[in-house]
Amino acid sequence: MSLKVLNPNAEVLNKSAALHMNINAAKGLQDVLKTNLGPKGTIKMLVGGAGDIKLTKDGNTLLKEMQIQNPTAIMIARTAVAQDDISGDGTTSTVLFIGELMKQSERCIDEGMHPRVLVDGFEIAKKATLQFLEKFKTPVVMGDEPDKEILKMVARTTLRTKLYEKLADQLTDIVVNSVLCIRKPEEGIDLFMVEIMHMRHKFDVDTRLVEGLVLDHGSRHPDMKRRAENCHILTCNVSLEYEKSEINAGFFYSSAEQREAMVAAERRSVDERVRKIIELKNKVCSGDDSNFVVINQKGIDPPSLDLLARAGIIALRRAKRRNMERLVLACGGEALNSVDDLTPDCLGWAGLVYEHVLGEEKYTFVENVKHPHSCTILIKGPNDHTIAQIKDAVRDGLRAVKNTIEDESVVLGAGAFEVAARQYLINEVKKTVKGRAQLGVAAFADALLVVPKTLSENSGLDTQDVIISLTGEHDRGNVVGLNQHTGEPIDPHMEGIFDNYSVKRQIINSAPVIASQLLLVDEVIRAGRNMRKPT
């Protein structure tokens, strides 16, 4: 009432109305994303304003692309997207967990319980679950030679939730090999050193790993070779084109000879640089069948290209800066900013450089390099939907492998952790909590079951049967997950189903915080300064 006096245009939702708006928004978002979870989840089709279509199972893509108008739902979506930015996966699980926490809270609140008591229970349960996660995780020794099988299992678990089984299994090897390729001991893993290149060509199963680099442009001179073996590679950032001076100057000549002299003088500095490159080529390529490739970040003008072509040099201009970093890591050598001190030590090496023309697009492949610390995942697909879907999945797969190497631990998947954590909260933690906060712990414990419940629902199984059989096995001391084909309990360790430890920790950390904040909202006021008086 007092707010109405201050601002008669303000829109206000009071206690129960505000709370129910928040709970309904969380449940609504949960219902949208629910069907996407797990390998058997369904696909959403997003249609843009211009009629462009996007097919996806990835929760992160959905939440970014969907137009959400409810403020509460936007807040939950942002939390889930932040989850993806931090750990690379777990967006759908975060939204489901927040929705389920709100749903469990609604029951208690309808029976007259104060949200603050629930929130206190959530806090106790969150701390206990994080402690349980530390005990439950499976340590993995990485060392200099990581266990490839464990990494493949983690990548396969992630990829199968995004793509169909055959393609996911093929991409598993690609993703693991690419991360191990760029990994350097004692240094963090920089996933930007894996170039993700796509070609609209052939089928999705033709996607492959190139231990080298694929550049999205070709040479610009018709006389240059399209394929070369045993190549010395010069990576440089030197302008090989005529540049106009910044000073306006007039030049008067009275004969053709004077004009020729002026033109020669103008080009002298550029030609001098080209000559130095040709001299180095003659020095390193004399007496054997090796070739010479120049990859330049700046431009190369036609006269310079012509000089290089005559000398039998393949030259590519205007390469991306990020590719210059990758080239040096892939081929060796140094990236040069000047041609003054050219020595054979500055050169990299590649066994094969060839150009692939696809329609009007040209691609240059640099392959058979000696000790690659950079590589390219070449994604192929018949159409843009397939390529976009594989791209999203590959990014998540790369992050999953990186997380495993950095965490040096994994968590059993297929819903095993959630059921085990729930049993721990109910059987041990709840008994130590006094008063009504017990109900908050119980609500948190039941909310954890949303993952196995949703997995069984999406597989067309009976949810109650699945949960009873899983909790029964856990009570007998067996850590089991859900077999999505039969609905029977399985040992995730034997099946090779593992989740990332950092993803689980992030979900348990962030979801209760957002749910608690939303539960403690007792008034929604729409009375911003920019609200105009109705005319």
Coordinates of C-alpha atoms in Angstrom, one line a residue:
M1 CA 0.0 0.0 0.0
S2 CA 2.8 2.4 1.0
L3 CA 4.5 1.8 -2.4
K4 CA 1.3 2.8 -4.2
V5 CA 1.4 6.1 -2.4
L6 CA 5.0 6.6 -3.6
N7 CA 4.4 5.4 -7.2
P8 CA 0.8 4.9 -8.3
N9 CA 2.0 3.1 -11.5
A10 CA 4.0 0.5 -9.7
E11 CA 3.0 -3.2 -10.2
V12 CA 3.3 -5.3 -7.1
L13 CA 3.1 -9.0 -6.4
N14 CA 2.7 -9.7 -2.7
K15 CA 3.9 -12.6 -0.6
S16 CA 2.3 -15.8 -1.9
A17 CA 1.8 -14.5 -5.4
A18 CA 5.5 -13.5 -5.8
L19 CA 6.6 -16.8 -4.4
H20 CA 4.4 -18.8 -6.7
M21 CA 5.4 -16.8 -9.7
N22 CA 9.0 -17.7 -9.0
I23 CA 8.2 -21.4 -8.4
N24 CA 6.1 -21.6 -11.6
A25 CA 8.9 -19.9 -13.6
A26 CA 11.4 -22.5 -12.4
K27 CA 9.1 -25.4 -13.0
G28 CA 8.2 -24.0 -16.5
L29 CA 11.9 -23.8 -17.5
Q30 CA 12.5 -27.3 -16.0
D31 CA 9.7 -28.7 -18.1
V32 CA 11.1 -27.3 -21.3
L33 CA 14.6 -28.7 -20.8
K34 CA 13.6 -31.9 -19.0
T35 CA 13.2 -34.0 -22.2
N36 CA 16.8 -33.1 -23.4
L37 CA 18.7 -34.9 -20.6
G38 CA 20.8 -37.9 -21.3
P39 CA 21.6 -40.0 -24.3
K40 CA 17.9 -40.8 -24.9
G41 CA 16.8 -37.2 -24.7
T42 CA 14.9 -35.6 -27.5
I43 CA 15.9 -32.7 -29.8
K44 CA 14.5 -29.2 -29.8
M45 CA 14.0 -27.2 -33.0
L46 CA 14.4 -23.5 -32.7
V47 CA 13.0 -21.3 -35.5
G48 CA 14.4 -17.8 -35.7
G49 CA 12.6 -14.6 -36.9
A50 CA 13.9 -15.0 -40.4
G51 CA 12.8 -18.6 -40.6
D52 CA 16.3 -20.0 -39.9
I53 CA 16.3 -23.4 -38.1
K54 CA 18.5 -24.7 -35.3
L55 CA 18.3 -28.3 -34.1
T56 CA 19.9 -28.9 -30.7
K57 CA 20.0 -31.0 -27.5
D58 CA 22.5 -28.8 -25.9
G59 CA 21.0 -27.0 -22.9
N60 CA 23.5 -24.1 -23.2
T61 CA 22.5 -23.4 -26.9
L62 CA 18.8 -23.6 -26.0
L63 CA 19.0 -21.2 -23.2
K64 CA 21.1 -18.7 -25.2
E65 CA 18.9 -18.9 -28.3
M66 CA 15.4 -19.0 -26.7
Q67 CA 13.6 -15.8 -26.1
I68 CA 12.7 -15.9 -22.4
Q69 CA 10.6 -13.1 -21.0
N70 CA 9.9 -14.1 -17.4
P71 CA 12.5 -12.3 -15.2
T72 CA 12.9 -15.3 -12.9
A73 CA 13.4 -17.7 -15.8
I74 CA 16.0 -15.4 -17.2
M75 CA 17.9 -15.4 -13.9
I76 CA 17.9 -19.2 -13.8
A77 CA 18.9 -19.4 -17.5
R78 CA 21.9 -17.0 -16.8
T79 CA 23.0 -19.2 -13.9
A80 CA 22.9 -22.3 -16.2
V81 CA 24.8 -20.5 -19.0
A82 CA 27.5 -19.3 -16.4
Q83 CA 27.8 -23.0 -15.4
D84 CA 28.6 -23.9 -19.0
D85 CA 31.1 -21.0 -19.3
I86 CA 32.9 -22.2 -16.1
S87 CA 32.9 -26.0 -16.6
G88 CA 31.7 -26.6 -20.1
D89 CA 28.7 -28.8 -19.3
G90 CA 25.8 -29.3 -16.8
T91 CA 23.4 -26.6 -18.0
T92 CA 20.4 -28.9 -18.3
S93 CA 21.2 -30.5 -14.9
T94 CA 21.5 -27.1 -13.2
V95 CA 18.0 -26.0 -14.5
L96 CA 16.4 -29.3 -13.5
F97 CA 18.0 -29.2 -10.1
I98 CA 16.8 -25.6 -9.4
G99 CA 13.3 -26.4 -10.7
E100 CA 13.1 -29.5 -8.5
L101 CA 14.3 -27.6 -5.4
M102 CA 11.5 -25.1 -6.0
K103 CA 9.0 -27.9 -6.6
Q104 CA 10.0 -29.7 -3.3
S105 CA 9.9 -26.4 -1.4
E106 CA 6.4 -25.6 -2.7
R107 CA 5.0 -28.6 -0.8
C108 CA 6.5 -27.5 2.5
I109 CA 5.5 -23.8 2.0
D110 CA 1.9 -24.7 1.2
E111 CA 1.8 -26.5 4.5
G112 CA 2.7 -23.2 6.2
M113 CA 6.5 -23.5 6.5
H114 CA 8.6 -20.4 6.3
P115 CA 11.0 -20.2 3.4
R116 CA 13.9 -19.1 5.7
V117 CA 13.8 -22.4 7.5
L118 CA 14.0 -24.3 4.2
V119 CA 16.9 -22.2 3.1
D120 CA 18.8 -23.0 6.3
G121 CA 18.2 -26.7 5.5
F122 CA 19.4 -26.3 2.0
E123 CA 22.7 -24.7 3.2
I124 CA 23.4 -27.6 5.6
A125 CA 22.5 -30.2 2.9
K126 CA 24.7 -28.3 0.3
K127 CA 27.8 -28.4 2.6
A128 CA 27.2 -32.1 3.4
T129 CA 26.8 -33.0 -0.2
L130 CA 30.0 -31.3 -1.2
Q131 CA 31.8 -33.2 1.5
F132 CA 30.3 -36.4 0.3
L133 CA 31.4 -35.6 -3.3
E134 CA 35.0 -35.3 -2.1
K135 CA 34.7 -38.9 -0.6
F136 CA 32.7 -40.3 -3.6
K137 CA 34.9 -39.1 -6.5
T138 CA 37.3 -41.6 -8.1
P139 CA 40.9 -40.2 -8.3
V140 CA 42.7 -40.6 -11.6
V141 CA 46.5 -40.4 -11.8
M142 CA 47.4 -38.2 -14.9
G143 CA 51.2 -37.8 -14.8
D144 CA 53.1 -37.4 -18.0
E145 CA 51.1 -40.1 -19.8
P146 CA 47.4 -39.8 -18.9
D147 CA 45.2 -42.9 -18.9
K148 CA 43.6 -42.6 -22.3
E149 CA 40.8 -45.1 -21.5
I150 CA 39.5 -43.0 -18.6
L151 CA 39.6 -39.8 -20.8
K152 CA 37.7 -41.7 -23.6
M153 CA 35.0 -42.8 -21.1
V154 CA 34.4 -39.2 -19.8
A155 CA 34.4 -37.8 -23.4
R156 CA 32.0 -40.6 -24.6
T157 CA 29.6 -40.0 -21.7
T158 CA 29.4 -36.3 -22.6
L159 CA 29.2 -36.7 -26.4
R160 CA 26.5 -39.4 -26.3
T161 CA 24.2 -37.0 -24.6
K162 CA 24.6 -34.6 -27.5
L163 CA 24.9 -36.8 -30.6
Y164 CA 23.8 -40.3 -31.8
E165 CA 25.9 -43.2 -30.6
K166 CA 28.0 -44.1 -33.7
L167 CA 29.1 -40.5 -34.3
A168 CA 29.7 -39.9 -30.6
D169 CA 32.0 -42.9 -30.4
Q170 CA 34.0 -41.7 -33.4
L171 CA 34.4 -38.2 -32.0
T172 CA 35.5 -39.6 -28.7
D173 CA 38.9 -40.6 -30.1
I174 CA 39.2 -37.4 -32.0
V175 CA 38.5 -35.2 -29.0
V176 CA 40.9 -37.2 -26.6
N177 CA 43.7 -37.3 -29.1
S178 CA 43.4 -33.5 -29.9
V179 CA 43.6 -32.6 -26.1
L180 CA 46.6 -34.9 -25.6
C181 CA 48.3 -33.4 -28.7
I182 CA 48.2 -29.8 -27.3
R183 CA 48.9 -30.8 -23.7
K184 CA 52.3 -29.7 -22.4
P185 CA 53.7 -30.9 -19.1
E186 CA 53.7 -28.2 -16.3
E187 CA 51.4 -25.9 -18.3
G188 CA 47.7 -25.3 -18.5
I189 CA 45.7 -26.6 -21.4
D190 CA 44.8 -23.9 -23.9
L191 CA 41.9 -25.3 -26.0
F192 CA 42.2 -22.5 -28.5
M193 CA 45.2 -24.4 -29.8
V194 CA 42.7 -26.9 -31.2
E195 CA 41.4 -25.2 -34.4
I196 CA 37.8 -26.3 -35.2
M197 CA 37.3 -26.0 -39.0
H198 CA 34.2 -27.0 -40.8
M199 CA 33.5 -28.0 -44.5
R200 CA 30.1 -28.5 -45.9
H201 CA 31.1 -31.7 -47.6
K202 CA 30.3 -35.4 -47.5
F203 CA 28.9 -36.9 -44.2
D204 CA 29.1 -36.3 -40.5
V205 CA 31.1 -39.6 -40.0
D206 CA 33.8 -38.1 -42.3
T207 CA 34.8 -35.7 -39.5
R208 CA 38.5 -36.3 -38.7
L209 CA 41.5 -35.1 -36.7
V210 CA 44.3 -33.4 -38.7
E211 CA 47.6 -33.4 -36.8
G212 CA 48.6 -30.1 -38.3
L213 CA 46.6 -27.2 -39.5
V214 CA 43.8 -26.5 -41.9
L215 CA 43.7 -22.9 -43.2
D216 CA 40.5 -21.5 -44.7
H217 CA 42.2 -19.9 -47.8
G218 CA 44.6 -20.9 -50.5
S219 CA 47.5 -19.4 -52.5
R220 CA 46.6 -16.4 -54.7
H221 CA 48.8 -17.2 -57.8
P222 CA 47.8 -19.5 -60.6
D223 CA 51.4 -20.8 -61.1
M224 CA 52.0 -21.9 -57.5
K225 CA 51.9 -25.6 -56.7
R226 CA 48.7 -27.0 -55.3
R227 CA 50.5 -29.9 -53.6
A228 CA 54.0 -30.0 -52.1
E229 CA 55.9 -32.5 -50.0
N230 CA 58.8 -32.1 -47.6
C231 CA 58.1 -28.4 -47.0
H232 CA 60.1 -25.8 -45.1
I233 CA 57.6 -23.4 -43.6
L234 CA 58.3 -19.7 -43.0
T235 CA 55.8 -18.2 -40.6
C236 CA 55.9 -14.4 -40.8
N237 CA 54.1 -11.1 -40.1
V238 CA 55.8 -8.9 -42.8
S239 CA 54.2 -6.6 -45.3
L240 CA 55.1 -7.7 -48.8
E241 CA 53.0 -5.2 -50.6
Y242 CA 53.6 -1.6 -51.8
E243 CA 52.4 0.9 -49.2
K244 CA 51.7 4.5 -50.0
S245 CA 53.7 7.0 -48.0
E246 CA 51.8 9.1 -45.4
I247 CA 53.3 12.3 -46.9
N248 CA 51.8 13.8 -50.0
A249 CA 54.7 14.4 -52.4
G250 CA 54.8 15.4 -56.1
F251 CA 57.2 13.8 -58.5
F252 CA 57.8 15.3 -62.0
Y253 CA 59.5 13.4 -64.8
S254 CA 60.4 14.3 -68.4
S255 CA 61.2 10.9 -69.9
A256 CA 60.1 7.3 -69.7
E257 CA 63.5 6.3 -68.1
Q258 CA 62.9 8.7 -65.2
R259 CA 59.4 7.2 -64.7
E260 CA 60.9 3.6 -64.7
A261 CA 63.5 4.7 -62.2
M262 CA 60.8 6.1 -59.9
V263 CA 58.7 2.9 -60.1
A264 CA 61.7 0.8 -59.3
A265 CA 62.6 3.0 -56.3
E266 CA 59.1 2.8 -55.0
R267 CA 59.1 -1.0 -55.0
R268 CA 62.7 -1.3 -53.9
S269 CA 62.1 -2.0 -50.2
V270 CA 59.3 -4.6 -50.9
D271 CA 61.4 -6.3 -53.6
E272 CA 64.4 -6.4 -51.2
R273 CA 62.3 -8.3 -48.6
V274 CA 61.1 -10.8 -51.2
R275 CA 64.7 -11.3 -52.4
K276 CA 65.8 -12.2 -48.9
I277 CA 63.1 -14.8 -48.7
I278 CA 64.1 -16.3 -52.1
E279 CA 67.7 -16.3 -51.0
L280 CA 66.8 -18.3 -47.9
K281 CA 64.8 -20.7 -50.1
N282 CA 67.7 -21.3 -52.4
K283 CA 70.0 -21.9 -49.4
V284 CA 67.8 -24.6 -47.7
C285 CA 66.3 -26.2 -50.8
S286 CA 69.4 -26.6 -52.9
G287 CA 70.3 -30.2 -53.8
D288 CA 67.2 -31.9 -52.5
D289 CA 63.5 -32.2 -53.4
S290 CA 62.2 -30.2 -50.5
N291 CA 59.8 -27.3 -51.1
F292 CA 59.3 -23.8 -49.5
V293 CA 56.1 -22.4 -48.1
V294 CA 55.5 -18.8 -46.9
I295 CA 52.5 -18.2 -44.6
N296 CA 52.2 -14.4 -44.0
Q297 CA 49.8 -12.6 -41.6
K298 CA 50.0 -9.4 -43.7
G299 CA 49.4 -8.9 -47.4
I300 CA 51.4 -10.0 -50.4
D301 CA 50.8 -7.9 -53.6
P302 CA 50.7 -9.4 -57.1
P303 CA 54.3 -8.4 -58.2
S304 CA 55.7 -10.0 -55.0
L305 CA 53.5 -13.1 -55.5
D306 CA 54.9 -13.4 -59.1
L307 CA 58.5 -13.2 -57.9
L308 CA 57.8 -15.9 -55.3
A309 CA 56.0 -18.1 -57.8
R310 CA 58.9 -17.9 -60.2
A311 CA 61.2 -19.0 -57.5
G312 CA 58.9 -22.1 -56.8
I313 CA 57.7 -20.8 -53.5
I314 CA 54.1 -21.4 -52.3
A315 CA 52.8 -18.2 -50.6
L316 CA 49.7 -17.7 -48.5
R317 CA 48.7 -14.2 -47.4
R318 CA 46.4 -12.7 -44.7
A319 CA 46.5 -15.8 -42.3
K320 CA 44.6 -15.3 -39.1
R321 CA 46.7 -14.3 -36.1
R322 CA 45.4 -17.2 -34.0
N323 CA 46.6 -19.5 -36.8
M324 CA 50.1 -18.0 -36.7
E325 CA 50.4 -19.2 -33.1
R326 CA 49.1 -22.6 -34.0
L327 CA 51.4 -22.9 -37.0
V328 CA 54.5 -22.4 -34.8
L329 CA 53.2 -25.0 -32.3
A330 CA 52.4 -27.5 -35.0
C331 CA 55.3 -27.1 -37.4
G332 CA 58.1 -25.7 -35.2
G333 CA 60.3 -22.7 -36.1
E334 CA 59.6 -19.1 -35.1
A335 CA 57.1 -16.5 -36.2
L336 CA 59.1 -13.6 -37.6
N337 CA 58.2 -9.9 -37.8
S338 CA 61.2 -9.0 -40.0
V339 CA 63.1 -10.6 -42.8
D340 CA 66.5 -9.0 -41.8
D341 CA 68.0 -12.0 -39.9
L342 CA 66.6 -15.0 -41.7
T343 CA 68.3 -18.3 -40.8
P344 CA 67.3 -21.9 -41.5
D345 CA 66.6 -22.3 -37.7
C346 CA 63.6 -20.0 -38.1
L347 CA 61.8 -22.5 -40.4
G348 CA 59.2 -25.0 -39.5
W349 CA 58.7 -28.4 -41.2
A350 CA 55.6 -30.2 -42.7
G351 CA 55.7 -33.4 -44.7
L352 CA 52.7 -32.4 -46.8
V353 CA 51.0 -29.1 -47.8
Y354 CA 48.1 -29.3 -50.2
E355 CA 45.2 -27.2 -51.4
H356 CA 41.6 -28.5 -51.4
V357 CA 39.0 -26.6 -53.5
L358 CA 35.4 -26.9 -52.5
G359 CA 33.0 -24.9 -54.6
E360 CA 34.4 -21.3 -54.3
E361 CA 36.1 -22.0 -51.0
K362 CA 39.8 -23.0 -50.8
Y363 CA 41.3 -24.8 -47.9
T364 CA 45.1 -25.4 -47.3
F365 CA 46.1 -28.5 -45.3
V366 CA 49.4 -28.5 -43.5
E367 CA 50.0 -32.2 -42.4
N368 CA 52.6 -34.8 -41.4
V369 CA 54.3 -32.4 -39.0
K370 CA 57.0 -33.8 -36.6
H371 CA 56.0 -32.9 -33.0
P372 CA 52.6 -31.2 -33.1
H373 CA 51.4 -29.1 -30.2
S374 CA 48.5 -27.8 -32.1
C375 CA 45.9 -29.7 -34.3
T376 CA 42.7 -29.2 -36.2
I377 CA 39.4 -31.0 -35.9
L378 CA 37.9 -30.9 -39.4
I379 CA 34.1 -31.2 -39.1
K380 CA 32.3 -32.4 -42.2
G381 CA 28.5 -32.5 -42.7
P382 CA 25.9 -32.3 -45.4
N383 CA 24.2 -29.3 -44.0
D384 CA 24.6 -26.4 -41.5
H385 CA 22.4 -28.0 -38.8
T386 CA 24.6 -31.1 -38.6
I387 CA 27.8 -29.0 -38.5
A388 CA 26.5 -26.7 -35.8
Q389 CA 25.3 -29.7 -33.7
I390 CA 28.7 -31.5 -34.0
K391 CA 30.6 -28.2 -33.3
D392 CA 28.7 -27.7 -30.0
A393 CA 29.3 -31.3 -29.0
V394 CA 33.0 -31.2 -29.8
R395 CA 33.4 -28.1 -27.7
D396 CA 31.7 -29.8 -24.7
G397 CA 33.8 -33.0 -25.3
L398 CA 37.1 -31.0 -25.3
R399 CA 36.1 -29.2 -22.1
A400 CA 35.2 -32.6 -20.5
V401 CA 38.6 -34.1 -21.3
K402 CA 40.4 -30.9 -20.1
N403 CA 38.4 -30.9 -16.8
T404 CA 39.3 -34.5 -16.2
I405 CA 43.1 -33.9 -16.7
E406 CA 42.9 -30.8 -14.4
D407 CA 40.7 -32.3 -11.7
E408 CA 42.6 -35.6 -11.7
S409 CA 39.3 -37.2 -10.6
V410 CA 36.0 -38.3 -12.0
V411 CA 32.5 -39.1 -10.6
L412 CA 30.4 -42.1 -11.4
G413 CA 27.6 -41.2 -13.8
A414 CA 24.2 -42.6 -14.8
G415 CA 22.6 -41.1 -11.8
A416 CA 24.8 -43.1 -9.3
F417 CA 26.1 -40.0 -7.5
E418 CA 22.7 -38.4 -7.0
V419 CA 21.2 -41.6 -5.5
A420 CA 24.2 -42.1 -3.3
A421 CA 24.2 -38.5 -2.1
R422 CA 20.4 -38.7 -1.4
Q423 CA 20.8 -41.8 0.7
Y424 CA 23.7 -40.2 2.6
L425 CA 21.6 -37.0 3.4
I426 CA 18.6 -39.0 4.5
N427 CA 20.4 -41.7 6.5
E428 CA 23.2 -39.8 8.1
V429 CA 23.0 -36.0 7.8
K430 CA 19.2 -35.6 8.5
K431 CA 19.6 -37.3 11.9
T432 CA 22.3 -34.8 13.0
V433 CA 20.1 -31.7 12.2
K434 CA 17.8 -30.4 14.8
G435 CA 14.4 -28.7 14.3
R436 CA 12.5 -27.9 11.2
A437 CA 15.7 -27.5 9.1
Q438 CA 15.4 -31.3 8.7
L439 CA 12.7 -30.6 6.2
G440 CA 15.0 -28.5 4.1
V441 CA 17.6 -31.3 4.1
A442 CA 14.9 -33.8 3.1
A443 CA 13.7 -31.5 0.3
F444 CA 17.3 -31.1 -1.0
A445 CA 17.8 -34.9 -0.9
D446 CA 14.6 -35.6 -2.8
A447 CA 15.5 -32.8 -5.4
L448 CA 18.8 -34.6 -6.1
L449 CA 16.7 -37.5 -7.5
V450 CA 15.6 -35.4 -10.4
V451 CA 18.5 -36.6 -12.6
P452 CA 17.8 -40.4 -12.3
K453 CA 14.1 -39.7 -12.5
T454 CA 14.4 -37.7 -15.7
L455 CA 16.8 -40.2 -17.3
S456 CA 14.3 -43.0 -16.7
E457 CA 11.4 -40.8 -18.0
N458 CA 13.3 -40.0 -21.2
S459 CA 14.0 -43.7 -21.8
G460 CA 10.3 -44.5 -21.5
L461 CA 10.8 -46.4 -18.2
D462 CA 8.6 -46.4 -15.1
T463 CA 10.1 -43.7 -12.8
Q464 CA 8.9 -45.2 -9.5
D465 CA 10.2 -48.7 -10.3
V466 CA 13.6 -47.3 -11.3
I467 CA 14.0 -45.1 -8.2
I468 CA 13.0 -47.9 -5.8
S469 CA 15.4 -50.4 -7.4
L470 CA 18.3 -47.9 -7.4
T471 CA 17.7 -46.8 -3.7
G472 CA 17.3 -50.5 -2.7
E473 CA 20.7 -51.4 -4.2
H474 CA 22.3 -48.3 -2.5
D475 CA 20.9 -49.4 0.8
R476 CA 22.6 -52.7 0.3
G477 CA 25.9 -50.9 -0.1
N478 CA 26.1 -51.2 -3.9
V479 CA 26.9 -48.0 -5.9
V480 CA 24.7 -48.3 -9.0
G481 CA 23.4 -46.2 -11.8
L482 CA 20.6 -46.6 -14.3
N483 CA 20.8 -48.7 -17.5
Q484 CA 18.8 -46.7 -19.9
H485 CA 18.0 -49.6 -22.2
T486 CA 16.6 -52.0 -19.6
G487 CA 15.9 -49.9 -16.5
E488 CA 18.0 -52.3 -14.4
P489 CA 20.6 -51.0 -12.0
I490 CA 24.2 -51.2 -13.4
D491 CA 27.7 -50.5 -12.1
P492 CA 28.8 -47.3 -14.0
H493 CA 32.4 -48.2 -13.4
M494 CA 32.1 -51.4 -15.4
E495 CA 30.1 -49.7 -18.1
G496 CA 32.6 -46.7 -18.3
I497 CA 30.0 -44.0 -17.5
F498 CA 31.8 -41.1 -15.8
D499 CA 30.9 -37.4 -15.2
N500 CA 33.3 -34.5 -14.5
Y501 CA 34.0 -33.8 -10.9
S502 CA 34.2 -30.0 -11.4
V503 CA 30.8 -30.0 -13.2
K504 CA 29.0 -31.8 -10.4
R505 CA 30.7 -29.5 -7.8
Q506 CA 29.6 -26.5 -9.7
I507 CA 26.0 -27.7 -10.0
I508 CA 25.8 -28.4 -6.2
N509 CA 27.3 -25.0 -5.5
S510 CA 25.2 -22.8 -7.7
A511 CA 21.7 -24.4 -7.9
P512 CA 20.8 -24.1 -4.1
V513 CA 22.1 -20.5 -4.0
I514 CA 19.7 -19.4 -6.8
A515 CA 16.8 -21.5 -5.4
S516 CA 17.4 -20.0 -2.0
Q517 CA 17.3 -16.4 -3.3
L518 CA 14.1 -17.1 -5.3
L519 CA 12.4 -18.6 -2.2
L520 CA 13.3 -15.6 -0.1
V521 CA 11.6 -13.2 -2.5
D522 CA 8.3 -12.0 -0.9
E523 CA 7.5 -9.1 -3.1
V524 CA 8.0 -8.4 -6.8
I525 CA 7.9 -4.7 -7.6
R526 CA 7.8 -3.3 -11.0
A527 CA 8.4 0.4 -10.5
G528 CA 11.6 1.4 -12.3
R529 CA 12.5 5.0 -13.0
N530 CA 11.8 4.6 -16.7
M531 CA 8.1 3.7 -16.2
R532 CA 6.1 6.4 -17.8
K533 CA 2.6 7.6 -16.7
P534 CA -0.1 6.1 -18.9
T535 CA -1.3 8.7 -21.3

